[in-house]
mmCIF file of C-alpha atoms in Angstrom:
data_model
loop_
_atom_site.group_PDB
_atom_site.id
_atom_site.type_symbol
_atom_site.label_atom_id
_atom_site.label_comp_id
_atom_site.label_asym_id
_atom_site.label_seq_id
_atom_site.Cartn_x
_atom_site.Cartn_y
_atom_site.Cartn_z
ATOM 1 C CA UNK A 1 -43.703 21.747 12.580
ATOM 2 C CA UNK A 2 -43.868 18.739 14.898
ATOM 3 C CA UNK A 3 -42.626 16.513 12.125
ATOM 4 C CA UNK A 4 -39.626 18.808 11.653
ATOM 5 C CA UNK A 5 -38.853 18.626 15.385
ATOM 6 C CA UNK A 6 -38.947 14.813 15.338
ATOM 7 C CA UNK A 7 -36.706 14.666 12.276
ATOM 8 C CA UNK A 8 -34.265 17.096 13.887
ATOM 9 C CA UNK A 9 -34.292 15.093 17.129
ATOM 10 C CA UNK A 10 -33.676 11.899 15.162
ATOM 11 C CA UNK A 11 -30.713 13.414 13.345
ATOM 12 C CA UNK A 12 -29.253 14.702 16.594
ATOM 13 C CA UNK A 13 -29.683 11.291 18.205
ATOM 14 C CA UNK A 14 -28.075 9.484 15.244
ATOM 15 C CA UNK A 15 -25.127 11.892 15.226
ATOM 16 C CA UNK A 16 -24.629 11.440 18.967
ATOM 17 C CA UNK A 17 -24.642 7.641 18.717
ATOM 18 C CA UNK A 18 -22.268 7.621 15.749
ATOM 19 C CA UNK A 19 -19.894 9.979 17.576
ATOM 20 C CA UNK A 20 -20.042 7.775 20.665
ATOM 21 C CA UNK A 21 -19.324 4.718 18.558
ATOM 22 C CA UNK A 22 -16.305 6.394 16.972
ATOM 23 C CA UNK A 23 -14.861 7.959 20.112
ATOM 24 C CA UNK A 24 -13.358 4.773 21.648
ATOM 25 C CA UNK A 25 -11.353 4.049 18.491
ATOM 26 C CA UNK A 26 -10.158 7.639 18.033
ATOM 27 C CA UNK A 27 -8.088 7.710 21.262
ATOM 28 C CA UNK A 28 -6.642 4.307 20.405
ATOM 29 C CA UNK A 29 -5.570 5.532 16.963
ATOM 30 C CA UNK A 30 -4.099 8.684 18.468
ATOM 31 C CA UNK A 31 -2.266 6.642 21.107
ATOM 32 C CA UNK A 32 -0.837 4.328 18.438
ATOM 33 C CA UNK A 33 0.351 7.272 16.367
ATOM 34 C CA UNK A 34 1.835 8.959 19.435
ATOM 35 C CA UNK A 35 3.709 5.773 20.352
ATOM 36 C CA UNK A 36 5.453 5.758 16.964
ATOM 37 C CA UNK A 37 6.443 9.431 17.104
ATOM 38 C CA UNK A 38 8.827 10.757 19.776
ATOM 39 C CA UNK A 39 7.070 14.149 19.672
ATOM 40 C CA UNK A 40 3.400 14.418 18.661
ATOM 41 C CA UNK A 41 2.875 15.924 15.232
ATOM 42 C CA UNK A 42 0.785 18.848 16.502
ATOM 43 C CA UNK A 43 3.445 19.876 19.021
ATOM 44 C CA UNK A 44 6.171 19.574 16.371
ATOM 45 C CA UNK A 45 4.197 21.736 13.944
ATOM 46 C CA UNK A 46 3.610 24.427 16.586
ATOM 47 C CA UNK A 47 7.291 24.406 17.549
ATOM 48 C CA UNK A 48 8.288 24.621 13.875
ATOM 49 C CA UNK A 49 6.058 27.689 13.406
ATOM 50 C CA UNK A 50 7.605 29.333 16.473
ATOM 51 C CA UNK A 51 11.130 28.614 15.237
ATOM 52 C CA UNK A 52 10.395 30.000 11.776
ATOM 53 C CA UNK A 53 8.999 33.163 13.353
ATOM 54 C CA UNK A 54 12.165 33.533 15.438
ATOM 55 C CA UNK A 55 14.486 33.121 12.419
ATOM 56 C CA UNK A 56 12.547 34.926 9.714
ATOM 57 C CA UNK A 57 15.602 36.859 8.482
ATOM 58 C CA UNK A 58 17.695 33.744 7.748
ATOM 59 C CA UNK A 59 17.772 31.620 4.605
ATOM 60 C CA UNK A 60 19.567 28.624 3.152
ATOM 61 C CA UNK A 61 22.047 26.735 5.311
ATOM 62 C CA UNK A 62 21.887 29.358 8.060
ATOM 63 C CA UNK A 63 18.118 28.883 8.381
ATOM 64 C CA UNK A 64 18.457 25.101 8.256
ATOM 65 C CA UNK A 65 20.987 25.061 11.097
ATOM 66 C CA UNK A 66 19.048 27.609 13.155
ATOM 67 C CA UNK A 67 15.855 25.563 12.750
ATOM 68 C CA UNK A 68 17.614 22.375 13.859
ATOM 69 C CA UNK A 69 19.052 24.127 16.910
ATOM 70 C CA UNK A 70 15.733 25.763 17.773
ATOM 71 C CA UNK A 71 13.692 22.557 17.390
ATOM 72 C CA UNK A 72 16.208 20.545 19.419
ATOM 73 C CA UNK A 73 16.103 23.213 22.159
ATOM 74 C CA UNK A 74 12.300 22.946 22.312
ATOM 75 C CA UNK A 75 12.469 19.143 22.780
ATOM 76 C CA UNK A 76 15.733 18.558 24.689
ATOM 77 C CA UNK A 77 15.013 14.977 25.779
ATOM 78 C CA UNK A 78 14.388 13.707 22.249
ATOM 79 C CA UNK A 79 16.949 13.247 19.497
ATOM 80 C CA UNK A 80 15.168 14.790 16.506
ATOM 81 C CA UNK A 81 17.984 14.708 13.974
ATOM 82 C CA UNK A 82 20.909 12.517 12.995
ATOM 83 C CA UNK A 83 23.932 13.379 15.083
ATOM 84 C CA UNK A 84 27.515 12.159 15.369
ATOM 85 C CA UNK A 85 27.117 9.926 12.332
ATOM 86 C CA UNK A 86 24.091 8.085 13.745
ATOM 87 C CA UNK A 87 20.458 8.307 12.774
ATOM 88 C CA UNK A 88 17.745 8.836 15.382
ATOM 89 C CA UNK A 89 17.350 5.073 15.757
ATOM 90 C CA UNK A 90 21.086 4.414 16.193
ATOM 91 C CA UNK A 91 22.018 3.224 12.700
ATOM 92 C CA UNK A 92 25.015 4.813 10.981
ATOM 93 C CA UNK A 93 24.023 7.516 8.507
ATOM 94 C CA UNK A 94 24.565 6.744 4.846
ATOM 95 C CA UNK A 95 27.462 9.214 4.695
ATOM 96 C CA UNK A 96 29.149 7.626 7.713
ATOM 97 C CA UNK A 97 28.615 4.097 6.388
ATOM 98 C CA UNK A 98 30.063 4.974 2.968
ATOM 99 C CA UNK A 99 33.049 6.752 4.517
ATOM 100 C CA UNK A 100 33.904 3.779 6.731
ATOM 101 C CA UNK A 101 33.503 1.402 3.781
ATOM 102 C CA UNK A 102 35.853 3.559 1.704
ATOM 103 C CA UNK A 103 38.382 3.532 4.524
ATOM 104 C CA UNK A 104 38.174 -0.272 4.712
ATOM 105 C CA UNK A 105 38.601 -0.555 0.939
ATOM 106 C CA UNK A 106 41.598 1.795 1.053
ATOM 107 C CA UNK A 107 43.223 -0.307 3.776
ATOM 108 C CA UNK A 108 42.765 -3.387 1.621
ATOM 109 C CA UNK A 109 44.413 -1.661 -1.358
ATOM 110 C CA UNK A 110 41.531 -2.672 -3.605
ATOM 111 C CA UNK A 111 41.096 -1.183 -7.070
ATOM 112 C CA UNK A 112 38.676 -1.413 -9.977
ATOM 113 C CA UNK A 113 35.837 -3.899 -9.946
ATOM 114 C CA UNK A 114 37.028 -5.571 -6.741
ATOM 115 C CA UNK A 115 36.858 -2.224 -4.938
ATOM 116 C CA UNK A 116 33.339 -1.490 -6.249
ATOM 117 C CA UNK A 117 32.123 -4.938 -5.176
ATOM 118 C CA UNK A 118 33.730 -4.581 -1.745
ATOM 119 C CA UNK A 119 32.177 -1.121 -1.275
ATOM 120 C CA UNK A 120 28.737 -2.405 -2.277
ATOM 121 C CA UNK A 121 28.992 -5.441 0.022
ATOM 122 C CA UNK A 122 30.233 -3.330 2.926
ATOM 123 C CA UNK A 123 27.446 -0.759 2.540
ATOM 124 C CA UNK A 124 24.853 -3.511 2.233
ATOM 125 C CA UNK A 125 26.126 -5.011 5.496
ATOM 126 C CA UNK A 126 26.058 -1.665 7.328
ATOM 127 C CA UNK A 127 22.741 -0.328 5.956
ATOM 128 C CA UNK A 128 20.738 -3.164 4.349
ATOM 129 C CA UNK A 129 17.593 -0.988 4.300
ATOM 130 C CA UNK A 130 19.206 1.691 2.135
ATOM 131 C CA UNK A 131 20.921 -0.869 -0.070
ATOM 132 C CA UNK A 132 17.546 -2.557 -0.691
ATOM 133 C CA UNK A 133 15.949 0.800 -1.585
ATOM 134 C CA UNK A 134 18.800 1.559 -4.001
ATOM 135 C CA UNK A 135 18.308 -1.809 -5.676
ATOM 136 C CA UNK A 136 14.552 -1.222 -5.884
ATOM 137 C CA UNK A 137 15.155 2.218 -7.411
ATOM 138 C CA UNK A 138 17.540 0.747 -9.992
ATOM 139 C CA UNK A 139 14.991 -1.924 -10.975
ATOM 140 C CA UNK A 140 12.145 0.593 -11.168
ATOM 141 C CA UNK A 141 14.152 2.977 -13.345
ATOM 142 C CA UNK A 142 15.019 0.077 -15.632
ATOM 143 C CA UNK A 143 11.256 -0.421 -16.088
ATOM 144 C CA UNK A 144 11.020 3.207 -17.228
ATOM 145 C CA UNK A 145 9.203 4.546 -14.173
ATOM 146 C CA UNK A 146 9.594 8.184 -13.175
ATOM 147 C CA UNK A 147 8.127 10.705 -10.731
ATOM 148 C CA UNK A 148 5.283 9.570 -8.491
ATOM 149 C CA UNK A 149 5.170 6.108 -10.096
ATOM 150 C CA UNK A 150 8.855 5.624 -9.285
ATOM 151 C CA UNK A 151 8.346 6.678 -5.646
ATOM 152 C CA UNK A 152 5.404 4.298 -5.212
ATOM 153 C CA UNK A 153 7.264 1.410 -6.821
ATOM 154 C CA UNK A 154 10.346 1.954 -4.649
ATOM 155 C CA UNK A 155 8.231 2.192 -1.479
ATOM 156 C CA UNK A 156 6.326 -1.001 -2.344
ATOM 157 C CA UNK A 157 9.488 -2.878 -3.259
ATOM 158 C CA UNK A 158 11.292 -1.765 -0.082
ATOM 159 C CA UNK A 159 8.285 -2.769 2.025
ATOM 160 C CA UNK A 160 8.315 -6.229 0.407
ATOM 161 C CA UNK A 161 12.052 -6.673 1.000
ATOM 162 C CA UNK A 162 11.620 -5.843 4.731
ATOM 163 C CA UNK A 163 8.964 -8.524 5.120
#
């Protein structure tokens, strides 16, 4: 019985020291994650559950718009979604970038291959990150990748092109 008590005390002591050793790094990791996200993940998830409960009768585009409005109302000081043709970080959305490139190509009266090249160059200048991902996707598909392998290859390639 005494031996069992000593073993139990030893386990409790080892768990306490390992928890104490891990606790300083846990707040640092949480602080780093919170610095990257405008709204902490737990708060976003709770707000999302509340919004779904409020709009249970909706579906499709109506639900999507109601969820965006509800989530934005819960976090008014933070831009959660792309708005006015800009992403959350201020870059033009892909749709906006393509539309402005098409307008520029139309003003230049370009046709055929010259137009395609001008559109590609314009989009690459406006959104180099998306243009790099598109190029990575094209290369990966040429290698015959599909599904999860394709996603991993595109993510790795895009990460390399940013560096």
